[in-house]
Amino acid sequence: MLENLKQELTDQINNANSLDELQQVKVKALGKKGSITLLTKNMKDKSIEEKKILGQAVHSLKEYIEIILKQKELFLIDMKIKDDIKKDKIDIFLPGVEFHQGSLHPLTITRNEIEEFFISLGFEVARGNEIESDEYNFEKMNIPKDHPARDMQDTFYFSEEELLRTHTSPMQARIMERNAPDKPIRVIVPGKTFRRDEDDLTHSHQFMQVEGLVIDKNISLADLKGTLELFARKMFGPNTQIRFRPSYFPFTEPSVEVDVTCHICKGKGCSVCKHTGWIEILGAGQVHPNVIKNCGYDPEVYQGFAFGMGIERIAMIKYGVDDVRLFYQNNLNFLKQFDKLK
Ligand code: DAH
Protein backbone atom coordinates (compact mmCIF):
# COMPACT_ATOMS: atom_id res chain seq x y z
CA MET A 1 0.00 0.00 0.00
CA LEU A 2 2.83 2.35 0.86
CA GLU A 3 4.47 1.44 -2.41
CA ASN A 4 1.34 2.55 -4.28
CA LEU A 5 1.24 5.83 -2.40
CA LYS A 6 4.91 6.39 -3.04
CA GLN A 7 4.43 5.81 -6.76
CA GLU A 8 1.35 7.99 -6.89
CA LEU A 9 3.05 10.92 -5.12
CA THR A 10 6.21 10.52 -7.19
CA ASP A 11 4.15 10.69 -10.37
CA GLN A 12 2.31 13.75 -9.16
CA ILE A 13 5.56 15.46 -8.27
CA ASN A 14 7.06 14.58 -11.63
CA ASN A 15 4.01 15.89 -13.43
CA ALA A 16 3.85 19.20 -11.56
CA ASN A 17 4.64 21.89 -14.09
CA SER A 18 4.67 24.92 -11.87
CA LEU A 19 5.52 25.89 -8.32
CA ASP A 20 1.79 26.28 -7.65
CA GLU A 21 1.02 22.75 -8.79
CA LEU A 22 3.91 21.42 -6.74
CA GLN A 23 2.66 23.22 -3.69
CA GLN A 24 -0.73 21.50 -4.11
CA VAL A 25 0.94 18.09 -4.23
CA LYS A 26 2.95 18.95 -1.15
CA VAL A 27 -0.19 19.89 0.78
CA LYS A 28 -1.95 16.71 -0.37
CA ALA A 29 0.93 14.62 0.95
CA LEU A 30 2.32 16.41 3.96
CA GLY A 31 -0.39 18.96 4.89
CA LYS A 32 -2.56 18.55 8.00
CA LYS A 33 -4.90 16.24 6.13
CA GLY A 34 -2.24 15.01 3.72
CA SER A 35 -2.02 11.30 2.90
CA ILE A 36 1.27 10.76 4.73
CA THR A 37 0.13 12.74 7.76
CA LEU A 38 -3.03 10.64 7.96
CA LEU A 39 -1.00 7.43 7.88
CA THR A 40 0.83 8.58 11.00
CA LYS A 41 -2.37 9.49 12.73
CA ASN A 42 -4.01 6.11 11.93
CA MET A 43 -1.21 4.24 13.64
CA LYS A 44 -2.46 4.74 17.16
CA ASP A 45 -4.75 1.64 16.98
CA LYS A 46 -1.93 -0.66 15.89
CA SER A 47 0.18 -2.88 18.13
CA ILE A 48 3.62 -1.79 19.21
CA GLU A 49 5.28 -4.17 16.81
CA GLU A 50 3.21 -2.93 13.90
CA LYS A 51 3.77 0.65 14.93
CA LYS A 52 7.49 0.11 14.82
CA ILE A 53 7.54 -1.37 11.32
CA LEU A 54 4.94 0.92 9.84
CA GLY A 55 6.43 3.94 11.58
CA GLN A 56 9.78 3.37 10.00
CA ALA A 57 8.24 2.81 6.58
CA VAL A 58 6.13 5.98 6.79
CA HIS A 59 9.08 7.93 8.06
CA SER A 60 11.30 6.91 5.18
CA LEU A 61 8.46 7.53 2.71
CA LYS A 62 8.05 10.98 4.17
CA GLU A 63 11.75 11.65 3.91
CA TYR A 64 11.85 10.44 0.35
CA ILE A 65 8.88 12.58 -0.69
CA GLU A 66 10.35 15.64 1.01
CA ILE A 67 13.60 15.16 -0.89
CA ILE A 68 12.05 14.80 -4.31
CA LEU A 69 9.68 17.67 -3.56
CA LYS A 70 12.70 19.87 -2.76
CA GLN A 71 14.52 18.74 -5.89
CA LYS A 72 11.51 19.45 -8.06
CA GLU A 73 11.04 22.81 -6.38
CA LEU A 74 14.63 23.83 -7.12
CA PHE A 75 14.22 22.62 -10.68
CA LEU A 76 11.04 24.66 -11.16
CA ILE A 77 12.61 27.80 -9.64
CA ASP A 78 15.52 27.42 -12.01
CA MET A 79 13.11 27.01 -14.94
CA LYS A 80 11.20 30.07 -13.89
CA ILE A 81 14.32 32.22 -13.68
CA LYS A 82 15.43 31.06 -17.13
CA ASP A 83 11.97 31.73 -18.47
CA ASP A 84 11.86 35.24 -16.96
CA ILE A 85 15.24 36.06 -18.44
CA LYS A 86 14.03 34.88 -21.82
CA LYS A 87 10.93 37.06 -21.59
CA ASP A 88 12.91 40.04 -20.30
CA LYS A 89 15.66 39.74 -22.81
CA ILE A 90 17.42 42.99 -23.68
CA ASP A 91 16.59 44.36 -27.10
CA ILE A 92 19.77 46.14 -28.06
CA PHE A 93 17.99 47.84 -30.94
CA LEU A 94 15.55 49.73 -28.73
CA PRO A 95 16.30 53.47 -28.57
CA GLY A 96 17.86 54.47 -25.24
CA VAL A 97 16.13 56.56 -22.62
CA GLU A 98 16.88 60.19 -23.33
CA PHE A 99 18.12 62.24 -20.41
CA HIS A 100 17.39 65.91 -20.81
CA GLN A 101 20.21 68.11 -19.77
CA GLY A 102 19.36 71.58 -18.62
CA SER A 103 20.27 74.30 -21.07
CA LEU A 104 20.98 77.97 -20.79
CA HIS A 105 18.01 80.30 -21.02
CA PRO A 106 17.71 81.98 -24.43
CA LEU A 107 18.19 85.39 -22.82
CA THR A 108 21.39 84.16 -21.16
CA ILE A 109 22.58 82.74 -24.48
CA THR A 110 21.90 86.09 -26.15
CA ARG A 111 23.50 88.10 -23.35
CA ASN A 112 26.60 85.89 -23.45
CA GLU A 113 26.89 86.39 -27.18
CA ILE A 114 26.56 90.17 -26.85
CA GLU A 115 29.15 90.20 -24.05
CA GLU A 116 31.59 88.05 -26.04
CA PHE A 117 31.38 90.40 -28.99
CA PHE A 118 32.05 93.56 -27.00
CA ILE A 119 34.80 91.92 -24.95
CA SER A 120 36.48 91.05 -28.26
CA LEU A 121 36.50 94.79 -29.04
CA GLY A 122 38.15 95.57 -25.72
CA PHE A 123 35.07 96.58 -23.73
CA GLU A 124 34.75 95.79 -20.07
CA VAL A 125 31.58 94.26 -18.63
CA ALA A 126 30.10 95.96 -15.56
CA ARG A 127 27.00 95.17 -13.53
CA GLY A 128 24.86 97.58 -11.60
CA ASN A 129 22.19 97.42 -8.94
CA GLU A 130 18.57 96.82 -9.86
CA ILE A 131 17.50 99.22 -7.13
CA GLU A 132 18.52 102.72 -8.18
CA SER A 133 18.06 106.23 -6.96
CA ASP A 134 15.89 108.76 -8.74
CA GLU A 135 19.00 110.86 -9.00
CA TYR A 136 20.97 108.38 -11.11
CA ASN A 137 18.06 106.83 -12.99
CA PHE A 138 16.79 110.25 -14.09
CA GLU A 139 18.51 113.44 -12.88
CA LYS A 140 22.08 112.54 -13.83
CA MET A 141 20.80 111.30 -17.17
CA ASN A 142 19.50 114.76 -17.93
CA ILE A 143 15.87 113.89 -17.09
CA PRO A 144 14.75 116.38 -14.41
CA LYS A 145 11.53 115.88 -12.39
CA ASP A 146 9.15 117.62 -14.77
CA HIS A 147 10.72 116.18 -17.92
CA PRO A 148 8.18 114.55 -20.29
CA ALA A 149 10.60 111.65 -20.90
CA ARG A 150 9.73 110.39 -17.40
CA ASP A 151 6.29 109.47 -18.70
CA MET A 152 7.85 107.08 -21.23
CA GLN A 153 9.39 105.13 -18.39
CA ASP A 154 6.57 104.38 -16.00
CA THR A 155 8.44 103.59 -12.82
CA PHE A 156 8.14 101.27 -9.81
CA TYR A 157 9.01 103.54 -6.87
CA PHE A 158 9.92 102.34 -3.36
CA SER A 159 9.97 105.91 -2.12
CA GLU A 160 10.44 109.30 -3.69
CA GLU A 161 14.16 108.62 -3.96
CA GLU A 162 14.36 104.85 -4.48
CA LEU A 163 13.08 102.91 -7.46
CA LEU A 164 13.60 99.84 -9.64
CA ARG A 165 15.79 101.07 -12.46
CA THR A 166 13.83 101.64 -15.67
CA HIS A 167 16.94 101.34 -17.83
CA THR A 168 20.62 100.49 -17.50
CA SER A 169 21.62 104.06 -18.45
CA PRO A 170 22.20 105.20 -14.83
CA MET A 171 25.28 102.99 -14.88
CA GLN A 172 26.72 105.44 -17.44
CA ALA A 173 26.80 108.08 -14.73
CA ARG A 174 28.15 105.77 -12.05
CA ILE A 175 30.97 104.52 -14.27
CA MET A 176 31.87 107.99 -15.52
CA GLU A 177 32.05 109.30 -11.96
CA ARG A 178 34.41 106.46 -11.03
CA ASN A 179 36.74 107.27 -13.92
CA ALA A 180 36.49 111.07 -14.11
CA PRO A 181 38.09 113.37 -14.90
CA ASP A 182 40.38 111.81 -17.49
CA LYS A 183 40.22 108.01 -17.83
CA PRO A 184 38.84 106.75 -21.14
CA ILE A 185 35.93 104.30 -20.85
CA ARG A 186 34.77 101.36 -22.93
CA VAL A 187 32.13 99.41 -21.07
CA ILE A 188 28.91 97.49 -21.47
CA VAL A 189 26.40 96.91 -18.69
CA PRO A 190 23.94 94.08 -19.08
CA GLY A 191 21.17 93.75 -16.51
CA LYS A 192 17.54 93.58 -15.50
CA THR A 193 15.29 96.61 -15.83
CA PHE A 194 11.68 97.24 -14.80
CA ARG A 195 8.74 99.35 -15.96
CA ARG A 196 5.12 99.51 -14.96
CA ASP A 197 3.91 98.25 -18.33
CA GLU A 198 1.01 95.88 -18.89
CA ASP A 199 2.51 92.61 -20.12
CA ASP A 200 1.61 91.84 -23.72
CA LEU A 201 3.22 90.48 -26.89
CA THR A 202 5.98 93.09 -26.86
CA HIS A 203 6.00 94.39 -23.26
CA SER A 204 7.13 92.81 -20.04
CA HIS A 205 7.28 94.63 -16.70
CA GLN A 206 10.70 93.02 -16.21
CA PHE A 207 13.12 92.91 -19.10
CA MET A 208 16.84 93.06 -19.82
CA GLN A 209 19.02 95.70 -21.38
CA VAL A 210 22.63 96.11 -22.37
CA GLU A 211 24.01 99.59 -21.99
CA GLY A 212 27.11 100.60 -23.92
CA LEU A 213 29.36 103.56 -23.16
CA VAL A 214 32.54 104.87 -24.72
CA ILE A 215 34.23 108.02 -23.42
CA ASP A 216 37.45 109.33 -24.90
CA LYS A 217 38.91 112.17 -26.89
CA ASN A 218 37.80 112.51 -30.52
CA ILE A 219 34.90 110.10 -30.40
CA SER A 220 32.29 110.68 -33.08
CA LEU A 221 29.11 109.14 -34.47
CA ALA A 222 31.30 107.39 -37.03
CA ASP A 223 32.82 105.32 -34.19
CA LEU A 224 29.33 104.45 -32.98
CA LYS A 225 28.28 103.42 -36.46
CA GLY A 226 31.35 101.26 -37.06
CA THR A 227 30.94 99.52 -33.70
CA LEU A 228 27.25 98.81 -34.19
CA GLU A 229 27.76 97.64 -37.76
CA LEU A 230 30.23 95.00 -36.58
CA PHE A 231 27.83 94.09 -33.79
CA ALA A 232 24.89 93.66 -36.17
CA ARG A 233 26.93 91.41 -38.45
CA LYS A 234 28.01 89.27 -35.53
CA MET A 235 24.46 88.86 -34.24
CA PHE A 236 22.45 88.65 -37.46
CA GLY A 237 24.84 87.49 -40.18
CA PRO A 238 27.73 88.89 -42.26
CA ASN A 239 25.64 90.74 -44.84
CA THR A 240 23.57 92.68 -42.33
CA GLN A 241 23.47 96.43 -42.82
CA ILE A 242 22.49 99.09 -40.34
CA ARG A 243 20.95 102.53 -40.66
CA PHE A 244 20.56 105.47 -38.29
CA ARG A 245 17.24 107.28 -37.92
CA PRO A 246 17.20 110.59 -36.05
CA SER A 247 15.52 110.26 -32.67
CA TYR A 248 15.43 111.83 -29.23
CA PHE A 249 16.81 110.77 -25.85
CA PRO A 250 17.52 113.32 -23.11
CA PHE A 251 20.98 111.84 -22.42
CA THR A 252 22.30 111.86 -25.99
CA GLU A 253 22.70 114.60 -28.59
CA PRO A 254 22.31 113.83 -31.40
CA SER A 255 20.22 110.72 -30.76
CA VAL A 256 19.50 107.95 -33.20
CA GLU A 257 17.49 104.81 -33.46
CA VAL A 258 19.34 101.98 -35.14
CA ASP A 259 17.76 99.56 -37.59
CA VAL A 260 19.23 96.40 -39.11
CA THR A 261 18.26 94.85 -42.43
CA CYS A 262 15.65 92.19 -41.85
CA HIS A 263 17.48 88.86 -41.53
CA ILE A 264 14.42 86.96 -42.80
CA CYS A 265 13.91 88.70 -46.17
CA LYS A 266 17.40 90.27 -46.32
CA GLY A 267 15.87 93.72 -46.75
CA LYS A 268 13.34 92.92 -49.47
CA GLY A 269 10.32 93.31 -47.19
CA CYS A 270 8.27 90.65 -45.43
CA SER A 271 5.70 90.34 -42.66
CA VAL A 272 8.38 90.18 -39.94
CA CYS A 273 9.77 93.64 -40.87
CA LYS A 274 6.30 94.93 -41.76
CA HIS A 275 7.43 95.16 -45.39
CA THR A 276 10.02 97.84 -44.68
CA GLY A 277 13.11 95.62 -44.97
CA TRP A 278 14.36 97.09 -41.64
CA ILE A 279 14.02 96.12 -37.98
CA GLU A 280 14.76 98.51 -35.11
CA ILE A 281 17.22 97.11 -32.58
CA LEU A 282 18.39 99.89 -30.27
CA GLY A 283 18.68 103.51 -29.28
CA ALA A 284 21.98 105.37 -29.26
CA GLY A 285 23.74 108.69 -29.69
CA GLN A 286 26.59 110.97 -28.70
CA VAL A 287 26.64 111.35 -24.93
CA HIS A 288 24.99 114.69 -24.08
CA PRO A 289 27.51 117.33 -22.91
CA ASN A 290 25.34 117.88 -19.81
CA VAL A 291 25.75 114.23 -18.82
CA ILE A 292 29.49 114.34 -19.42
CA LYS A 293 29.75 117.49 -17.31
CA ASN A 294 27.43 116.15 -14.54
CA CYS A 295 29.72 113.16 -14.18
CA GLY A 296 33.01 115.02 -13.89
CA TYR A 297 34.52 115.11 -17.39
CA ASP A 298 35.17 118.25 -19.43
CA PRO A 299 32.82 118.05 -22.44
CA GLU A 300 35.16 120.35 -24.40
CA VAL A 301 37.82 117.64 -24.22
CA TYR A 302 35.92 114.37 -23.83
CA GLN A 303 33.15 113.03 -26.00
CA GLY A 304 31.53 109.68 -26.15
CA PHE A 305 28.81 107.53 -27.56
CA ALA A 306 26.27 105.40 -25.78
CA PHE A 307 23.68 102.84 -26.75
CA GLY A 308 21.02 100.81 -25.06
CA MET A 309 19.40 97.66 -26.39
CA GLY A 310 16.77 95.24 -25.12
CA ILE A 311 18.10 91.69 -24.88
CA GLU A 312 14.59 90.26 -25.34
CA ARG A 313 14.22 92.19 -28.56
CA ILE A 314 17.54 90.93 -29.94
CA ALA A 315 16.63 87.35 -28.94
CA MET A 316 13.15 87.66 -30.47
CA ILE A 317 14.59 88.80 -33.77
CA LYS A 318 17.36 86.22 -33.74
CA TYR A 319 15.22 83.21 -32.83
CA GLY A 320 11.90 84.27 -34.37
CA VAL A 321 10.06 84.51 -31.05
CA ASP A 322 6.84 86.52 -31.36
CA ASP A 323 5.77 86.84 -27.72
CA VAL A 324 8.12 88.37 -25.15
CA ARG A 325 6.22 86.70 -22.28
CA LEU A 326 7.55 83.30 -23.38
CA PHE A 327 10.92 84.25 -21.93
CA TYR A 328 9.42 84.50 -18.46
CA GLN A 329 6.91 81.66 -18.30
CA ASN A 330 9.32 78.75 -17.70
CA ASN A 331 7.53 76.67 -20.31
CA LEU A 332 9.82 73.68 -20.87
CA ASN A 333 8.56 73.08 -24.41
CA PHE A 334 9.71 76.57 -25.31
CA LEU A 335 12.98 76.41 -23.40
CA LYS A 336 13.97 72.95 -24.66
CA GLN A 337 14.30 74.34 -28.17
CA PHE A 338 17.45 76.08 -27.02
CA ASP A 339 19.09 72.84 -25.79
CA LYS A 340 21.43 72.67 -28.71
CA LEU A 341 22.58 76.29 -28.49
CA LYS A 342 25.11 77.49 -26.03
N1 DAH B 1 17.86 104.09 -21.93
C1 DAH B 1 17.09 104.07 -23.16
C2 DAH B 1 15.78 103.32 -22.92
O1 DAH B 1 15.72 102.55 -22.02
C3 DAH B 1 17.84 103.38 -24.24
C4 DAH B 1 19.02 104.17 -24.69
C5 DAH B 1 18.92 105.04 -25.73
C6 DAH B 1 20.22 104.04 -24.06
C7 DAH B 1 19.97 105.80 -26.17
C8 DAH B 1 21.33 104.79 -24.49
C9 DAH B 1 21.17 105.66 -25.55
O2 DAH B 1 22.51 104.68 -23.94
O3 DAH B 1 22.27 106.39 -25.98
O4 DAH B 1 14.86 103.51 -23.62
Short mmCIF file of C-alpha atoms in Angstrom, two decimals, residues 111 126-138 141 153-158 161-172 174-175 178 188-197 204-211 311:
data_model
loop_
_atom_site.label_atom_id
_atom_site.label_comp_id
_atom_site.label_asym_id
_atom_site.label_seq_id
_atom_site.Cartn_x
_atom_site.Cartn_y
_atom_site.Cartn_z
CA ARG A 111 23.50 88.10 -23.35
CA ALA A 126 30.10 95.96 -15.56
CA ARG A 127 27.00 95.17 -13.53
CA GLY A 128 24.86 97.58 -11.60
CA ASN A 129 22.19 97.42 -8.94
CA GLU A 130 18.57 96.82 -9.86
CA ILE A 131 17.50 99.22 -7.13
CA GLU A 132 18.52 102.72 -8.18
CA SER A 133 18.06 106.23 -6.96
CA ASP A 134 15.89 108.76 -8.74
CA GLU A 135 19.00 110.86 -9.00
CA TYR A 136 20.97 108.38 -11.11
CA ASN A 137 18.06 106.83 -12.99
CA PHE A 138 16.79 110.25 -14.09
CA MET A 141 20.80 111.30 -17.17
CA GLN A 153 9.39 105.13 -18.39
CA ASP A 154 6.57 104.38 -16.00
CA THR A 155 8.44 103.59 -12.82
CA PHE A 156 8.14 101.27 -9.81
CA TYR A 157 9.01 103.54 -6.87
CA PHE A 158 9.92 102.34 -3.36
CA GLU A 161 14.16 108.62 -3.96
CA GLU A 162 14.36 104.85 -4.48
CA LEU A 163 13.08 102.91 -7.46
CA LEU A 164 13.60 99.84 -9.64
CA ARG A 165 15.79 101.07 -12.46
CA THR A 166 13.83 101.64 -15.67
CA HIS A 167 16.94 101.34 -17.83
CA THR A 168 20.62 100.49 -17.50
CA SER A 169 21.62 104.06 -18.45
CA PRO A 170 22.20 105.20 -14.83
CA MET A 171 25.28 102.99 -14.88
CA GLN A 172 26.72 105.44 -17.44
CA ARG A 174 28.15 105.77 -12.05
CA ILE A 175 30.97 104.52 -14.27
CA ARG A 178 34.41 106.46 -11.03
CA ILE A 188 28.91 97.49 -21.47
CA VAL A 189 26.40 96.91 -18.69
CA PRO A 190 23.94 94.08 -19.08
CA GLY A 191 21.17 93.75 -16.51
CA LYS A 192 17.54 93.58 -15.50
CA THR A 193 15.29 96.61 -15.83
CA PHE A 194 11.68 97.24 -14.80
CA ARG A 195 8.74 99.35 -15.96
CA ARG A 196 5.12 99.51 -14.96
CA ASP A 197 3.91 98.25 -18.33
CA SER A 204 7.13 92.81 -20.04
CA HIS A 205 7.28 94.63 -16.70
CA GLN A 206 10.70 93.02 -16.21
CA PHE A 207 13.12 92.91 -19.10
CA MET A 208 16.84 93.06 -19.82
CA GLN A 209 19.02 95.70 -21.38
CA VAL A 210 22.63 96.11 -22.37
CA GLU A 211 24.01 99.59 -21.99
CA ILE A 311 18.10 91.69 -24.88
#
